[in-house]
């Protein structure tokens, strides 16, 4: 799910009233977290990749636990609210700096929908060097919300999302994703999506997003 109100061309922060529901626009930036925040995010992603395949010795596990506990303590000291966290608001970074999402980069937004390049990494392993289907759905959900926002110029929530897995989705391969509004019926936005490895269709998505009224969650 995404609030979908983010444009990849936006470079300044936007604040607006917040009355218990989604903001009409997220406060976004290209500077929050500092000039090396992108490197920080990449190091975290790399850690996730390494952990996915690692089999540490008991001694190394003990050492890493201590180091990670120290890092977590430092991060706890700088925790802020979701609206101003760099993760999810840094529009200059893959997936807006949100490491909970498979990394993607928007390549075009227009009348034909939202186009992006998505790369599923080692962390997203499902088995036999293929991406986990749940991670494919997460990517579709976020990009589908983006397409919904483009179509209605507003915030929406996912009502349902169905993924048809047509072939293996490979890891560490730039894939082409497209999501678009198939039709709009009042507050209902019907979204379609495809994911391709070259000319090969990996997955298709069919979803319904509901436009939120002001103050809705």
Tab-separated table of C-alpha atoms in Angstrom:
chain	number	residue	atom	x	y	z
A	1	UNK	CA	0.000	0.000	0.000
A	2	UNK	CA	1.168	3.509	-0.715
A	3	UNK	CA	-0.351	6.924	-0.305
A	4	UNK	CA	0.722	7.460	-3.894
A	5	UNK	CA	1.023	11.226	-3.596
A	6	UNK	CA	4.707	11.333	-4.474
A	7	UNK	CA	6.126	12.637	-7.710
A	8	UNK	CA	9.670	11.600	-8.675
A	9	UNK	CA	10.359	15.141	-9.817
A	10	UNK	CA	9.591	16.721	-6.442
A	11	UNK	CA	12.650	18.166	-4.692
A	12	UNK	CA	11.208	20.228	-1.846
A	13	UNK	CA	9.352	19.357	1.329
A	14	UNK	CA	5.593	19.814	1.374
A	15	UNK	CA	3.705	20.063	4.662
A	16	UNK	CA	-0.059	19.944	5.027
A	17	UNK	CA	-2.638	19.464	7.789
A	18	UNK	CA	-2.814	15.989	9.294
A	19	UNK	CA	-6.087	15.177	11.014
A	20	UNK	CA	-5.837	11.495	11.850
A	21	UNK	CA	-5.847	10.063	8.351
A	22	UNK	CA	-3.410	10.123	5.475
A	23	UNK	CA	-2.030	13.499	4.607
A	24	UNK	CA	-3.230	14.882	1.298
A	25	UNK	CA	0.452	14.986	0.370
A	26	UNK	CA	3.388	13.375	2.118
A	27	UNK	CA	6.160	15.607	3.390
A	28	UNK	CA	8.904	14.695	0.933
A	29	UNK	CA	12.473	15.706	0.263
A	30	UNK	CA	15.741	14.821	-1.416
A	31	UNK	CA	17.861	15.996	1.501
A	32	UNK	CA	16.460	14.502	4.709
A	33	UNK	CA	18.947	12.116	6.304
A	34	UNK	CA	21.899	13.870	4.670
A	35	UNK	CA	23.789	13.441	1.402
A	36	UNK	CA	24.933	9.906	2.283
A	37	UNK	CA	21.548	8.535	3.347
A	38	UNK	CA	21.365	6.612	0.074
A	39	UNK	CA	24.647	4.890	0.911
A	40	UNK	CA	23.280	4.098	4.371
A	41	UNK	CA	20.177	2.502	2.847
A	42	UNK	CA	22.307	0.476	0.462
A	43	UNK	CA	24.433	-0.833	3.317
A	44	UNK	CA	21.256	-1.920	5.119
A	45	UNK	CA	20.001	-3.662	1.979
A	46	UNK	CA	23.370	-5.375	1.593
A	47	UNK	CA	23.167	-6.536	5.211
A	48	UNK	CA	19.756	-8.033	4.496
A	49	UNK	CA	21.167	-9.802	1.430
A	50	UNK	CA	24.145	-11.166	3.357
A	51	UNK	CA	22.029	-12.384	6.263
A	52	UNK	CA	19.707	-14.240	3.874
A	53	UNK	CA	22.516	-16.587	2.817
A	54	UNK	CA	24.830	-16.465	5.840
A	55	UNK	CA	25.575	-19.380	8.153
A	56	UNK	CA	27.747	-17.791	10.877
A	57	UNK	CA	29.637	-19.699	13.505
A	58	UNK	CA	28.327	-19.432	17.071
A	59	UNK	CA	31.265	-17.159	17.885
A	60	UNK	CA	30.537	-14.858	14.960
A	61	UNK	CA	26.842	-14.827	15.858
A	62	UNK	CA	27.702	-13.616	19.356
A	63	UNK	CA	29.945	-10.894	17.919
A	64	UNK	CA	27.359	-9.728	15.404
A	65	UNK	CA	24.562	-9.641	17.969
A	66	UNK	CA	26.579	-7.221	20.084
A	67	UNK	CA	27.371	-4.991	17.109
A	68	UNK	CA	23.792	-4.983	15.857
A	69	UNK	CA	22.474	-4.217	19.349
A	70	UNK	CA	24.778	-1.202	19.466
A	71	UNK	CA	23.578	-0.004	16.066
A	72	UNK	CA	19.925	-0.499	17.039
A	73	UNK	CA	20.436	1.508	20.206
A	74	UNK	CA	21.883	4.406	18.219
A	75	UNK	CA	19.021	4.302	15.715
A	76	UNK	CA	16.468	4.252	18.545
A	77	UNK	CA	17.823	7.607	19.693
A	78	UNK	CA	16.967	9.258	16.383
A	79	UNK	CA	13.581	7.667	15.738
A	80	UNK	CA	10.932	10.112	14.461
A	81	UNK	CA	7.393	9.897	13.064
A	82	UNK	CA	6.605	8.222	9.758
A	83	UNK	CA	5.763	11.499	8.020
A	84	UNK	CA	9.284	12.893	8.355
A	85	UNK	CA	11.434	9.781	8.199
A	86	UNK	CA	13.818	9.744	5.225
A	87	UNK	CA	12.739	6.150	4.517
A	88	UNK	CA	9.712	6.483	2.271
A	89	UNK	CA	10.112	10.203	1.591
A	90	UNK	CA	13.454	10.407	-0.231
A	91	UNK	CA	12.129	10.569	-3.780
A	92	UNK	CA	15.649	10.624	-5.217
A	93	UNK	CA	16.365	7.088	-3.971
A	94	UNK	CA	15.105	3.656	-5.095
A	95	UNK	CA	11.628	2.979	-3.663
A	96	UNK	CA	11.769	6.445	-2.053
A	97	UNK	CA	14.432	5.138	0.335
A	98	UNK	CA	12.014	2.583	1.822
A	99	UNK	CA	14.040	-0.583	2.445
A	100	UNK	CA	10.899	-2.596	3.222
A	101	UNK	CA	10.100	-2.443	-0.507
A	102	UNK	CA	11.958	-4.215	-3.315
A	103	UNK	CA	14.113	-1.469	-4.836
A	104	UNK	CA	12.613	0.134	-7.913
A	105	UNK	CA	13.243	3.252	-9.954
A	106	UNK	CA	10.476	5.101	-11.767
A	107	UNK	CA	11.337	5.527	-15.447
A	108	UNK	CA	8.165	7.230	-16.696
A	109	UNK	CA	4.772	8.421	-15.500
A	110	UNK	CA	2.094	9.370	-17.967
A	111	UNK	CA	-1.283	8.635	-19.510
A	112	UNK	CA	-0.267	5.006	-20.022
A	113	UNK	CA	0.545	4.529	-16.361
A	114	UNK	CA	3.593	4.194	-14.153
A	115	UNK	CA	6.713	2.511	-15.532
A	116	UNK	CA	9.509	1.284	-13.297
A	117	UNK	CA	12.584	-0.912	-13.182
A	118	UNK	CA	12.431	-3.367	-10.268
A	119	UNK	CA	15.290	-5.552	-9.011
A	120	UNK	CA	14.616	-8.334	-6.531
A	121	UNK	CA	17.773	-9.001	-4.528
A	122	UNK	CA	19.138	-11.927	-2.515
A	123	UNK	CA	16.996	-10.887	0.448
A	124	UNK	CA	13.862	-11.465	-1.661
A	125	UNK	CA	14.688	-15.121	-2.335
A	126	UNK	CA	11.736	-17.470	-2.470
A	127	UNK	CA	13.655	-20.553	-3.606
A	128	UNK	CA	15.862	-21.834	-6.427
A	129	UNK	CA	17.144	-18.333	-7.229
A	130	UNK	CA	13.634	-16.970	-7.791
A	131	UNK	CA	11.925	-14.059	-6.054
A	132	UNK	CA	9.370	-14.859	-3.364
A	133	UNK	CA	5.860	-14.304	-4.632
A	134	UNK	CA	5.023	-12.184	-1.608
A	135	UNK	CA	7.743	-9.698	-2.502
A	136	UNK	CA	6.391	-9.522	-6.056
A	137	UNK	CA	2.989	-8.659	-4.590
A	138	UNK	CA	4.536	-5.972	-2.357
A	139	UNK	CA	6.137	-4.323	-5.386
A	140	UNK	CA	2.842	-4.435	-7.281
A	141	UNK	CA	0.990	-2.996	-4.278
A	142	UNK	CA	3.236	0.034	-4.000
A	143	UNK	CA	3.409	0.700	-7.728
A	144	UNK	CA	-0.331	0.075	-8.032
A	145	UNK	CA	-0.961	2.706	-5.383
A	146	UNK	CA	1.256	5.070	-7.335
A	147	UNK	CA	-0.785	4.492	-10.489
A	148	UNK	CA	-3.991	5.043	-8.520
A	149	UNK	CA	-2.716	8.366	-7.203
A	150	UNK	CA	-1.738	9.477	-10.696
A	151	UNK	CA	-5.201	8.601	-11.991
A	152	UNK	CA	-7.265	10.256	-9.245
A	153	UNK	CA	-4.767	12.834	-7.982
A	154	UNK	CA	-5.472	11.689	-4.456
A	155	UNK	CA	-4.758	9.162	-1.738
A	156	UNK	CA	-6.053	5.595	-1.841
A	157	UNK	CA	-5.956	2.328	0.084
A	158	UNK	CA	-5.723	-1.172	-1.324
A	159	UNK	CA	-9.073	-2.999	-1.240
A	160	UNK	CA	-7.838	-6.159	-2.937
A	161	UNK	CA	-4.850	-7.246	-4.975
A	162	UNK	CA	-4.517	-10.437	-6.998
A	163	UNK	CA	-1.271	-11.603	-8.611
A	164	UNK	CA	-1.082	-14.188	-11.370
A	165	UNK	CA	2.417	-15.700	-11.479
A	166	UNK	CA	3.050	-16.507	-15.131
A	167	UNK	CA	6.726	-17.555	-14.959
A	168	UNK	CA	9.744	-17.434	-12.668
A	169	UNK	CA	10.701	-13.973	-11.414
A	170	UNK	CA	14.526	-13.959	-11.265
A	171	UNK	CA	16.714	-12.350	-8.628
A	172	UNK	CA	19.310	-9.646	-9.287
A	173	UNK	CA	17.841	-8.878	-12.705
A	174	UNK	CA	16.400	-5.490	-13.717
A	175	UNK	CA	12.737	-6.156	-14.524
A	176	UNK	CA	10.225	-3.888	-16.219
A	177	UNK	CA	7.047	-3.112	-14.287
A	178	UNK	CA	4.010	-1.188	-15.466
A	179	UNK	CA	0.887	-0.290	-13.491
A	180	UNK	CA	-2.074	1.678	-14.783
A	181	UNK	CA	-5.677	2.597	-14.038
A	182	UNK	CA	-7.927	0.339	-16.084
A	183	UNK	CA	-11.095	2.182	-15.054
A	184	UNK	CA	-12.479	4.479	-12.354
A	185	UNK	CA	-15.915	4.147	-10.784
A	186	UNK	CA	-16.512	6.860	-8.216
A	187	UNK	CA	-13.989	6.257	-5.436
A	188	UNK	CA	-13.071	2.848	-6.880
A	189	UNK	CA	-9.882	2.725	-8.939
A	190	UNK	CA	-9.283	-0.538	-10.799
A	191	UNK	CA	-5.568	-1.064	-11.379
A	192	UNK	CA	-3.741	-3.453	-13.685
A	193	UNK	CA	-0.048	-4.323	-13.653
A	194	UNK	CA	2.581	-6.387	-15.449
A	195	UNK	CA	6.127	-7.470	-14.646
A	196	UNK	CA	8.479	-8.519	-17.445
A	197	UNK	CA	11.957	-9.996	-17.743
A	198	UNK	CA	12.722	-8.777	-21.244
A	199	UNK	CA	9.826	-10.043	-23.369
A	200	UNK	CA	8.895	-12.764	-20.872
A	201	UNK	CA	5.894	-12.051	-18.650
A	202	UNK	CA	6.700	-12.927	-15.033
A	203	UNK	CA	3.488	-11.800	-13.329
A	204	UNK	CA	0.286	-9.832	-13.753
A	205	UNK	CA	-1.666	-7.866	-11.170
A	206	UNK	CA	-5.340	-6.984	-10.822
A	207	UNK	CA	-6.261	-4.685	-7.944
A	208	UNK	CA	-8.848	-2.337	-6.543
A	209	UNK	CA	-7.882	0.831	-4.696
A	210	UNK	CA	-10.367	3.025	-2.844
A	211	UNK	CA	-9.927	6.796	-2.822
A	212	UNK	CA	-9.895	8.075	0.758
A	213	UNK	CA	-12.023	10.936	1.943
A	214	UNK	CA	-10.269	13.670	3.987
A	215	UNK	CA	-9.282	12.394	7.421
A	216	UNK	CA	-9.735	8.718	6.534
A	217	UNK	CA	-7.052	6.182	7.414
